[in-house]
XYZ file of C-alpha atoms in Angstrom:
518
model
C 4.824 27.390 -7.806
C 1.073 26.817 -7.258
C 1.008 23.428 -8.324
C 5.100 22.948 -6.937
C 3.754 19.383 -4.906
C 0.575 18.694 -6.915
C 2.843 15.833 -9.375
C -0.653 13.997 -10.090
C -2.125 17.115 -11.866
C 0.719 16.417 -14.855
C 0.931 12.532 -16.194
C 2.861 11.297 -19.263
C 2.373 8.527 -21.463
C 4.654 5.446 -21.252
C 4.880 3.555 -24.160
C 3.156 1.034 -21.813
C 0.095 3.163 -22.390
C -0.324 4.055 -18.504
C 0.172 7.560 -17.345
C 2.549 8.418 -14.630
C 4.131 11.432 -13.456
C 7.248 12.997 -15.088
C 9.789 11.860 -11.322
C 8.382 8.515 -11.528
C 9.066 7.935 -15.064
C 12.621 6.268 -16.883
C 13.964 7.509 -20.677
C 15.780 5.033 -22.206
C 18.249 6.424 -24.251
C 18.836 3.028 -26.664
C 14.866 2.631 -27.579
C 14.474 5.929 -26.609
C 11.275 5.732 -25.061
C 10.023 6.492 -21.383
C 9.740 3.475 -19.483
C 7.783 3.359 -16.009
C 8.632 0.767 -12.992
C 6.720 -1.618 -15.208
C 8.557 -1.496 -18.034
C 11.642 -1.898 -16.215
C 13.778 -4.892 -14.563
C 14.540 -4.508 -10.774
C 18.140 -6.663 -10.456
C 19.508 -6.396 -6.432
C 23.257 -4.749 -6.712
C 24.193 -5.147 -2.861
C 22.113 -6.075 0.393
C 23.321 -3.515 3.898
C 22.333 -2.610 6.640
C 21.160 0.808 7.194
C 22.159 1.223 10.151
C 25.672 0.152 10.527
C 26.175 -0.402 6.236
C 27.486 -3.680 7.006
C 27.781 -5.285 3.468
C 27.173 -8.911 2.693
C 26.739 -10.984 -0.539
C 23.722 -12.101 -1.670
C 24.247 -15.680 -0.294
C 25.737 -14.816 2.965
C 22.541 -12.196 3.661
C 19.883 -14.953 3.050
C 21.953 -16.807 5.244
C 21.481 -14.907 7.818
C 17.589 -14.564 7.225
C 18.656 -10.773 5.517
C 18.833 -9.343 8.832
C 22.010 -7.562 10.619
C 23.511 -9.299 13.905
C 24.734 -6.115 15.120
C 22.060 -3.650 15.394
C 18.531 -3.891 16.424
C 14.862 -1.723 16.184
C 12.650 -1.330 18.919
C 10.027 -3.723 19.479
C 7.238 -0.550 20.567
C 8.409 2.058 18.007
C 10.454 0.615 15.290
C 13.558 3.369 15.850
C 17.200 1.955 16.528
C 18.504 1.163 19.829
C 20.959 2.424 20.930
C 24.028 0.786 22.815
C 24.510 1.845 26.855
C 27.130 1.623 29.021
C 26.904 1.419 32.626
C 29.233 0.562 35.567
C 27.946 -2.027 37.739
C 29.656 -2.983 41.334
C 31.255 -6.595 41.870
C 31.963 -7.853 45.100
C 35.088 -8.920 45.247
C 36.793 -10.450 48.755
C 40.475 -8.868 49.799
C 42.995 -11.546 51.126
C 44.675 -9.605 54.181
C 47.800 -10.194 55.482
C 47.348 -8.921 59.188
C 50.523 -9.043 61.775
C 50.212 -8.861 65.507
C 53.112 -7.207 67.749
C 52.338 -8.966 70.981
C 52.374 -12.750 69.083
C 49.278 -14.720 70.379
C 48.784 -12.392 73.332
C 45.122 -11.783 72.985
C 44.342 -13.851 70.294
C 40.391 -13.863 71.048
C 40.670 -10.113 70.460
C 43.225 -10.602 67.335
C 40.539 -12.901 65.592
C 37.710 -10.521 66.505
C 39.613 -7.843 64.645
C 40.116 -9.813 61.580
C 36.805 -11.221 61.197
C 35.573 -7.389 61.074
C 38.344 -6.222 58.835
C 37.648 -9.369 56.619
C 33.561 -8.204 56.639
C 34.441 -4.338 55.920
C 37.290 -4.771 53.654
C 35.186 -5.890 50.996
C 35.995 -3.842 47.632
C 33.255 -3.341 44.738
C 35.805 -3.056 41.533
C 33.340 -1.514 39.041
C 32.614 -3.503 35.814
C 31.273 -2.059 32.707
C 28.118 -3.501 30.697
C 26.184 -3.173 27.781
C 22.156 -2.687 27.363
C 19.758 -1.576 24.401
C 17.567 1.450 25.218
C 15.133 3.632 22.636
C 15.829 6.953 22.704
C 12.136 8.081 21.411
C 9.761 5.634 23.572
C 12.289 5.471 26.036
C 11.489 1.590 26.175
C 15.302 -0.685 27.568
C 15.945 -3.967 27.843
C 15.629 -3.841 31.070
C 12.483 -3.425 31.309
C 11.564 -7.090 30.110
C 14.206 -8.101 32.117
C 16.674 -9.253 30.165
C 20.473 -9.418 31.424
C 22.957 -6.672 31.082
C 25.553 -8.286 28.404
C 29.307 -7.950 29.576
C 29.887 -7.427 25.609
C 29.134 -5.422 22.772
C 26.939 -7.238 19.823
C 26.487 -10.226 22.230
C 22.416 -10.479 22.305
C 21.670 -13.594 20.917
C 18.598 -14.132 18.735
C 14.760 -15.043 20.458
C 14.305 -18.965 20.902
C 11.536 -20.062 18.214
C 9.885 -22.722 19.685
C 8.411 -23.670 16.346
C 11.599 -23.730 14.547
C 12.249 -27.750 14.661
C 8.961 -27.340 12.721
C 9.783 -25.233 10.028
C 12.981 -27.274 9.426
C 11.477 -30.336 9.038
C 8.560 -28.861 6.448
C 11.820 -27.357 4.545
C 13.787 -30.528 4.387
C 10.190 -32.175 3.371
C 9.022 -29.872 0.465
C 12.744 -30.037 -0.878
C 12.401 -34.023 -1.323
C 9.473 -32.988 -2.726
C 10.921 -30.645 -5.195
C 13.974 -32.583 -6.141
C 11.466 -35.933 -6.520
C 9.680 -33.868 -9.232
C 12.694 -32.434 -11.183
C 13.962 -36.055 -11.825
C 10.463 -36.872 -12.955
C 10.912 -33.810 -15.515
C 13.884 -34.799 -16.384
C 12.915 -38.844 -16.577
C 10.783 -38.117 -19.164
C 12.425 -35.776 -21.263
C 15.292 -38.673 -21.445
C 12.979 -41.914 -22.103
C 15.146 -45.824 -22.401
C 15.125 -45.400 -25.902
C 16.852 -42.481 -27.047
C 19.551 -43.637 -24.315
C 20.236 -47.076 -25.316
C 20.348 -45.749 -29.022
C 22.996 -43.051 -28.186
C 25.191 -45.390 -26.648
C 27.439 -47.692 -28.578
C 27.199 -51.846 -27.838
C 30.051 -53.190 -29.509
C 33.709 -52.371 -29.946
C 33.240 -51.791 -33.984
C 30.971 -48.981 -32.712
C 32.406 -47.215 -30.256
C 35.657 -47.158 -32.632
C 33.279 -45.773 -35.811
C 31.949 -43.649 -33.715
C 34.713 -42.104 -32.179
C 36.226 -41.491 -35.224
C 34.736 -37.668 -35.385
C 35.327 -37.491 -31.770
C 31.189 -37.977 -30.197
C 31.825 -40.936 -28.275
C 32.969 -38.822 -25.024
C 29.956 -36.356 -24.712
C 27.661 -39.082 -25.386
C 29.054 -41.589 -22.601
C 29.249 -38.583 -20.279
C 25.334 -37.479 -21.329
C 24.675 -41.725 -20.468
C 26.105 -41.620 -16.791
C 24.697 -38.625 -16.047
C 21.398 -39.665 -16.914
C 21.249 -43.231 -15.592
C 21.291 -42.475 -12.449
C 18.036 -40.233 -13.431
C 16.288 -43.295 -15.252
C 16.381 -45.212 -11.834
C 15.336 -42.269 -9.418
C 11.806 -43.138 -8.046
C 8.813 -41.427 -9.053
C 6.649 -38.928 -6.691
C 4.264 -41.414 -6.393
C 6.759 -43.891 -4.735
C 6.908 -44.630 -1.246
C 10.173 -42.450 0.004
C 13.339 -44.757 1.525
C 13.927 -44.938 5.144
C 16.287 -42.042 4.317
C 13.263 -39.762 3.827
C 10.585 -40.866 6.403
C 6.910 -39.022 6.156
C 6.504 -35.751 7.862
C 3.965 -36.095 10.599
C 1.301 -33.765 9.575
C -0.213 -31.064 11.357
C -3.116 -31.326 14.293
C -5.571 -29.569 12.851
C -8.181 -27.226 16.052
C -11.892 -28.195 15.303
C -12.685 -26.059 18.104
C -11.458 -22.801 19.978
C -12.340 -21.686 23.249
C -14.713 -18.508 23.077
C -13.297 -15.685 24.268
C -14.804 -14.962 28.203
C -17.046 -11.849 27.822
C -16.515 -10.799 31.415
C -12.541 -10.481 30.599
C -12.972 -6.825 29.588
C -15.478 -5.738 32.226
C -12.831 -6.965 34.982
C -10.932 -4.458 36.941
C -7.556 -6.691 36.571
C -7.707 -6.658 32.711
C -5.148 -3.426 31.871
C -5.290 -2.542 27.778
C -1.679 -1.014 28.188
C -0.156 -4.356 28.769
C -1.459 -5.612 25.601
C 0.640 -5.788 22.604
C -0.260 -3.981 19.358
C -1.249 -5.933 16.058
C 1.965 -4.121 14.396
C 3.765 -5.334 17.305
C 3.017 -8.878 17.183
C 3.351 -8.677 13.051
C 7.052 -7.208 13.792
C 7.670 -10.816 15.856
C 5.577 -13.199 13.968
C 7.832 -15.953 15.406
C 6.438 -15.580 18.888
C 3.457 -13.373 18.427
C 3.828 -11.974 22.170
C 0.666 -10.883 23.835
C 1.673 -8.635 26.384
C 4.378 -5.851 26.302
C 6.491 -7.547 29.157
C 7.429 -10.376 26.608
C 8.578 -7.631 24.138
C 12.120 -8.432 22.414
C 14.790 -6.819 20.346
C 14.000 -6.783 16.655
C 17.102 -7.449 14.436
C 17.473 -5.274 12.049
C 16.103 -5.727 8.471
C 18.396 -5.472 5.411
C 18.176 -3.592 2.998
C 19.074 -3.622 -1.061
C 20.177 -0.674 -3.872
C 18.521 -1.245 -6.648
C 19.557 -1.237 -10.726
C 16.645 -1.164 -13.320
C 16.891 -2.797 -16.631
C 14.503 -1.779 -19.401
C 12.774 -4.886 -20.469
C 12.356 -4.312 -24.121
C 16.508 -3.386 -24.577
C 18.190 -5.085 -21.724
C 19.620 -1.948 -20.976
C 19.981 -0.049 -17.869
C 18.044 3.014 -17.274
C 19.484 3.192 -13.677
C 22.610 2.315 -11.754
C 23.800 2.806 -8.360
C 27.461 3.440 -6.821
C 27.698 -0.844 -4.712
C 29.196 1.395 -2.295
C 26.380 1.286 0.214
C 27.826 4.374 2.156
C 27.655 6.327 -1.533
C 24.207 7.886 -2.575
C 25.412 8.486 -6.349
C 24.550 6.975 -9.305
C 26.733 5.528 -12.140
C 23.341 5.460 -14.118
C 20.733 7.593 -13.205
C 18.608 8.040 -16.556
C 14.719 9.654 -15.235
C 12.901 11.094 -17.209
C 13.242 14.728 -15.657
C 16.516 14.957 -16.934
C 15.328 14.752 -20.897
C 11.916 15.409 -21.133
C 10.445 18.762 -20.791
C 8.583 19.471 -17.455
C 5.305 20.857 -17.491
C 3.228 22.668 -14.604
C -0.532 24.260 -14.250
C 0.374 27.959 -13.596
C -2.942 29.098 -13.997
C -6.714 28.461 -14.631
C -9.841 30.699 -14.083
C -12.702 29.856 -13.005
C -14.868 27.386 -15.259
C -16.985 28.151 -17.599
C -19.181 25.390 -19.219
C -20.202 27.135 -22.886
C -16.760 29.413 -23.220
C -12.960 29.016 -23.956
C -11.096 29.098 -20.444
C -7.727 30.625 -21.525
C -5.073 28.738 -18.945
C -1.030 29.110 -18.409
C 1.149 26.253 -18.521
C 4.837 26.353 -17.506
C 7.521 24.285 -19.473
C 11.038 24.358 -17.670
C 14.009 22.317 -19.880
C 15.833 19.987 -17.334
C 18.676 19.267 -20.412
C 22.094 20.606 -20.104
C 22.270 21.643 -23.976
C 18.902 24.269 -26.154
C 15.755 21.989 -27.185
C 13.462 22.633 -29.781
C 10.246 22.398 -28.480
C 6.620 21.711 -30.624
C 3.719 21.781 -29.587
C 0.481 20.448 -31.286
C -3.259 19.564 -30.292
C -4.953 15.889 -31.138
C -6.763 17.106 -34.042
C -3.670 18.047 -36.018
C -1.952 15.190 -35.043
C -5.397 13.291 -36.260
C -4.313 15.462 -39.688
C -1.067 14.431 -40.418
C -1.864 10.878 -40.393
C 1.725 9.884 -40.224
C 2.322 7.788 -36.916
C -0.677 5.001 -36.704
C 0.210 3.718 -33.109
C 0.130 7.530 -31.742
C -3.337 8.315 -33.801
C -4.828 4.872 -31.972
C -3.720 6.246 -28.706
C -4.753 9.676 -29.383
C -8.265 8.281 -30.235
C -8.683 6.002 -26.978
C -7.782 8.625 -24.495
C -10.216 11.178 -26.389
C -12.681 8.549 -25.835
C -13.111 7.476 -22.550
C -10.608 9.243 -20.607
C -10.794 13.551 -21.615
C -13.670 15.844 -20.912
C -12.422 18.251 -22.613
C -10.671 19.893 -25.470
C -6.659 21.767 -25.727
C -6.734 24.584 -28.873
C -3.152 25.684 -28.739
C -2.506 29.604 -30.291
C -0.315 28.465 -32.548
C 0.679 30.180 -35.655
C 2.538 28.406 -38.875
C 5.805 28.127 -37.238
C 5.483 25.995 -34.189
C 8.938 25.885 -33.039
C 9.633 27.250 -29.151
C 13.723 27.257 -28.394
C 14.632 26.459 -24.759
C 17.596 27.698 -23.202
C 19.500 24.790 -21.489
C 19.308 24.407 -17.805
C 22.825 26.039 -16.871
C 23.782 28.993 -15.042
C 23.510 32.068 -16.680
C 26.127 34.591 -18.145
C 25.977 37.282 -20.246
C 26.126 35.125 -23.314
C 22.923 33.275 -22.449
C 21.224 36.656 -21.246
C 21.482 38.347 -24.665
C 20.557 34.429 -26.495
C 17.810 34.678 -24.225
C 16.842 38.390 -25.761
C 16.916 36.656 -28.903
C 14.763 33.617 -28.178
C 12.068 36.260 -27.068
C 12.384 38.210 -29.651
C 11.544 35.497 -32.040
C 8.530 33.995 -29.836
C 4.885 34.297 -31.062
C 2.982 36.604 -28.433
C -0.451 34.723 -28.514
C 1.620 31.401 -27.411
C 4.099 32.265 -25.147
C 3.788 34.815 -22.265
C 6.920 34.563 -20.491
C 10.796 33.535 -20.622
C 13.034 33.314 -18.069
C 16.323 31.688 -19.602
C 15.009 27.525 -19.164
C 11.950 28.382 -18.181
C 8.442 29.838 -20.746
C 4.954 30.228 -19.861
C 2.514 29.655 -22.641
C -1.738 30.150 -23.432
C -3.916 27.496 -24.023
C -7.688 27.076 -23.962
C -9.935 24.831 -22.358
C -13.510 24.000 -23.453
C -15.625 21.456 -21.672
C -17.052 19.152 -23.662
C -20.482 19.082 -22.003
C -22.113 20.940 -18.882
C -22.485 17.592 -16.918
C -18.398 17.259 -16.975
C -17.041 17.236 -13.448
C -13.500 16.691 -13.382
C -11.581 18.574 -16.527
C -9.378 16.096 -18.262
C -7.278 17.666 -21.152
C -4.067 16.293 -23.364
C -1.673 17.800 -26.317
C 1.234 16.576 -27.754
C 4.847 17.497 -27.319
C 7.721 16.985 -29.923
C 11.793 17.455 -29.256
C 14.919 15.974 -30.088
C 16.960 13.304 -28.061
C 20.495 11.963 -28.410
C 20.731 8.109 -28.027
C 23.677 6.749 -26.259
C 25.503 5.039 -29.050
C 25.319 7.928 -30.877
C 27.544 9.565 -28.462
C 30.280 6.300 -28.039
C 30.441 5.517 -31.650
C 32.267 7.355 -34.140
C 30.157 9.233 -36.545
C 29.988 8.080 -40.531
C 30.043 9.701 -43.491
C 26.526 8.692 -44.183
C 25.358 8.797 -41.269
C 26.839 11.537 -38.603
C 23.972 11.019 -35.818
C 21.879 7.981 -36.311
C 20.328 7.567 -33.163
C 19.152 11.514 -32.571
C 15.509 11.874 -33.950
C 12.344 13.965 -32.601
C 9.990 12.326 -30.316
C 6.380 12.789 -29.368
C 4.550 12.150 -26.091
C 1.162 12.465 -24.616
C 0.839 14.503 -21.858
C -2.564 14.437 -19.682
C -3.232 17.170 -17.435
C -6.063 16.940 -14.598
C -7.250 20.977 -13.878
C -9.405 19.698 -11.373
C -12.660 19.955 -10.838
C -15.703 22.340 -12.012
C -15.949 24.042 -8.988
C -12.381 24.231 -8.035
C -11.661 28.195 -7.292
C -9.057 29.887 -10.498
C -5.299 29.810 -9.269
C -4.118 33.190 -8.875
C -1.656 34.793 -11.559
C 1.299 35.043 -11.694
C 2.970 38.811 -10.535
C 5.272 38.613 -14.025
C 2.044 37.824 -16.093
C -0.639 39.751 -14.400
């Protein structure tokens, strides 16, 4: 638990070659090999809002620039607005029908009467109506000003008054685009190979029909004539196309008035923010009062395809409203995790004797090995893994890892379930079994084990150590396909990986020990 949010102090090898933490590392399970964010392929599944999880198709979100016509952010604090309702008071004129008794006796006073009834018989019918407010900056829309909208979703987008600009450098650097794709494609279809391919006279076009080629070919022809006769880039365009007027370049700007700040009418809180004016790069507004109503942004889940099988290593539900995963392959759910539990404080000339914790994430019991870069250097079996080994022991560690390990290697792992009596007394046996120098505790998935630390010179300032880890994994075909008679698991084998672990500096103070160890 001392090292519960230090992830950086733990890094394991991708077969990459970069070191990443175990939570931001991928396994897999068809090459069987961890795979960081750039090994993989991101592929967009489904485009939403957050906000309102309005879902849209790829083409229908760029469409709509990939932002949602329904909610909005706040221009000051980047939260979501939320929709009022107020009541607002109409004046509305009542037609009355007024009789008088006495006929037009007194019809001075009659029209007097009316006239005043007619001024105080106004009625204000109350009308409901719609505006944006933030409920963290408190900022409205009424405070730039803008109308009350009789409607729900009814704010219409900012006027860009540099729009009929970008249009017309669209449309441009599309002719552009398309005028060099037929110049590809002129060349790689030259007069020649044309006119050979298609047949002059009827004695050819019969012969050649005769094994049923004369369709594609005459097809292949049309298509391509009209490419043969496109014009070049370096034509002059049709009237169709005119030239795009180009752009008045500023040779000079005004300089800025050094007075301006000194003045007693300049006020900084009227100014806008950089962020601010980022967040509308349309308009860029200067001052807060020109402020508007951000549209939301969409945004996308995610899969990840591992480059080197085409295979994905990580799925989501397209339900944007769902947070599961039909793939979710990370490497925390198959590799052993490891943790600093404790280190004393450094010495340069001795052994510092350190805990590590390993915890098995894995549903099923792993056979765990351990072994130090020098045995590995040994064995002399794996090439690729020795080359590794002898890189990272060469400009990246500052130290050595000695392991107590005695001849039989072999730590079992209870699998990450909840416990019942079963696993309790398994769990008596596993500890039974363990070697004392090596491992110093056992909690069910969880062991602590001894290792030893010795600097590799007295001018070392950061300790950088590494060992090696072997256990078994189950590939996923092995667990769709049927199993042979030759072969009943082909894909499950043991693999090794490289794990680097940062202690920290010289002069960091020891960690404290644990209560079960001390």
């Amino acid at each position: 638990m001392t090292t519960l949010l230090n992830l950086h102090r733990v890094k394991y090898q991708c077969s990459c070659g970069s070191f990443k933490s175990l939570c931001y590392l991928y396994f897999c399970r068809h090459c069987l090999k961890i795979k960081c964010k750039d090994c993989v392929i991101l592929e967009v599944d489904c485009r939403f809002c957050p906000s309102c999880y309005e879902h849209l198709q790829s083409h229908e979100a760029i469409t709509r620039k990939n932002r949602c016509q329904s909610c909005f952010s706040c221009p000051c604090c980047n939260h979501t607005l939320v929709t009022r309702a107020t009541n607002t008071s109409a004046a509305m004129p009542i037609s009355l029908n007024t009789t008088s008794d006495s006929g037009n006796a007194g019809g001075g006073d009659a029209d007097e009467s009316i006239s005043s009834t007619n001024v105080s018989g106004l009625q204000t019918p109350s009308k409901k109506v719609y505006y944006l407010a933030c409920s963290v900056c408190r900022w409205s829309t009424r405070d730039i000003r803008l109308a009350d909208q009789p409607t729900l979703n009814s704010w219409k987008a900012q006027d860009n008054i540099h729009e009929g600009r970008f249009n017309e450098l669209l449309q441009h650097y599309k002719q552009i685009a398309t005028r060099e794709k037929q110049e590809r494609d002129r060349k790689r279809y030259s007069t020649v190979k044309l006119r050979s391919a298609l047949p002059t006279t009827t004695t050819s076009r019969s012969s050649s029909d005769k094994y049923g080629l004369l369709a594609p070919v005459t097809r292949r022809g049309i298509r391509t004539s009209g490419i043969l006769k496109s014009p070049s880039v370096t034509e002059s365009p049709n009237s169709t196309n005119p030239t795009i007027k180009p752009s008045d370049p500023i040779t000079e700007i005004e300089p800025l008035d050094e007075n301006l700040f000194l003045s007693n009418t300049f006020d900084f809180n009227k100014l806008t923010t950089i962020t601010q004016r980022l967040n509308s790069v349309e308009i860029q507004p200067l001052t807060v009062d020109r402020l508007y109503p951000l549209a939301k942004h969409f945004t996308s889940k995610q899969s990840k395809r591992c480059k080197e099988c085409d295979h994905n290593v990580l799925k989501p539900e397209p339900s944007p409203k769902l947070i599961k995963f039909k793939l979710h392959q990370m490497a925390l759910f198959f590799i052993p995790e490891i943790r600093i539990w404790h280190h004393p404080a450094w010495s340069a000339t001795e052994s510092n004797p350190c805990v590590l914790s390993i915890v098995n994430q894995l549903d099923e019991q792993t056979i765990l090995k351990l072994y130090t870069l020098d045995e590995i250097r040994e064995e002399n079996i794996d090439k690729d893994l020795i080359d590794r080994i002898n890189q990272l022991d060469e400009y990246i560690l500052t130290s050595q890892l000695t392991l107590p390990i005695s001849k039989d290697r072999s730590i079992k792992l209870h699998p990450h379930v909840e416990p019942n009596e079963t696993d309790t007394k398994l769990d008596d046996e596993f500890r039974q079994s363990d070697s004392r120098e090596l491992v110093l505790y056992r909690k069910f998935a969880k062991i602590a084990i001894r290792c030893y630390i010795k600097l590799k010179s007295s001018s070392v300032k950061t300790i950088l150590g590494a060992f090696i880890i072997e256990h078994r994994v189950v590939g996923i075909s092995s667990i769709v396909s049927t199993p042979t008679a030759t072969s009943s698991n082909p894909v499950t084998r043991n693999v090794r990986h490289i794990i680097l672990i940062d202690f920290g500096p010289t002069d960091e103070p020891a960690l404290t020990l644990h209560s079960s160890l001390a």
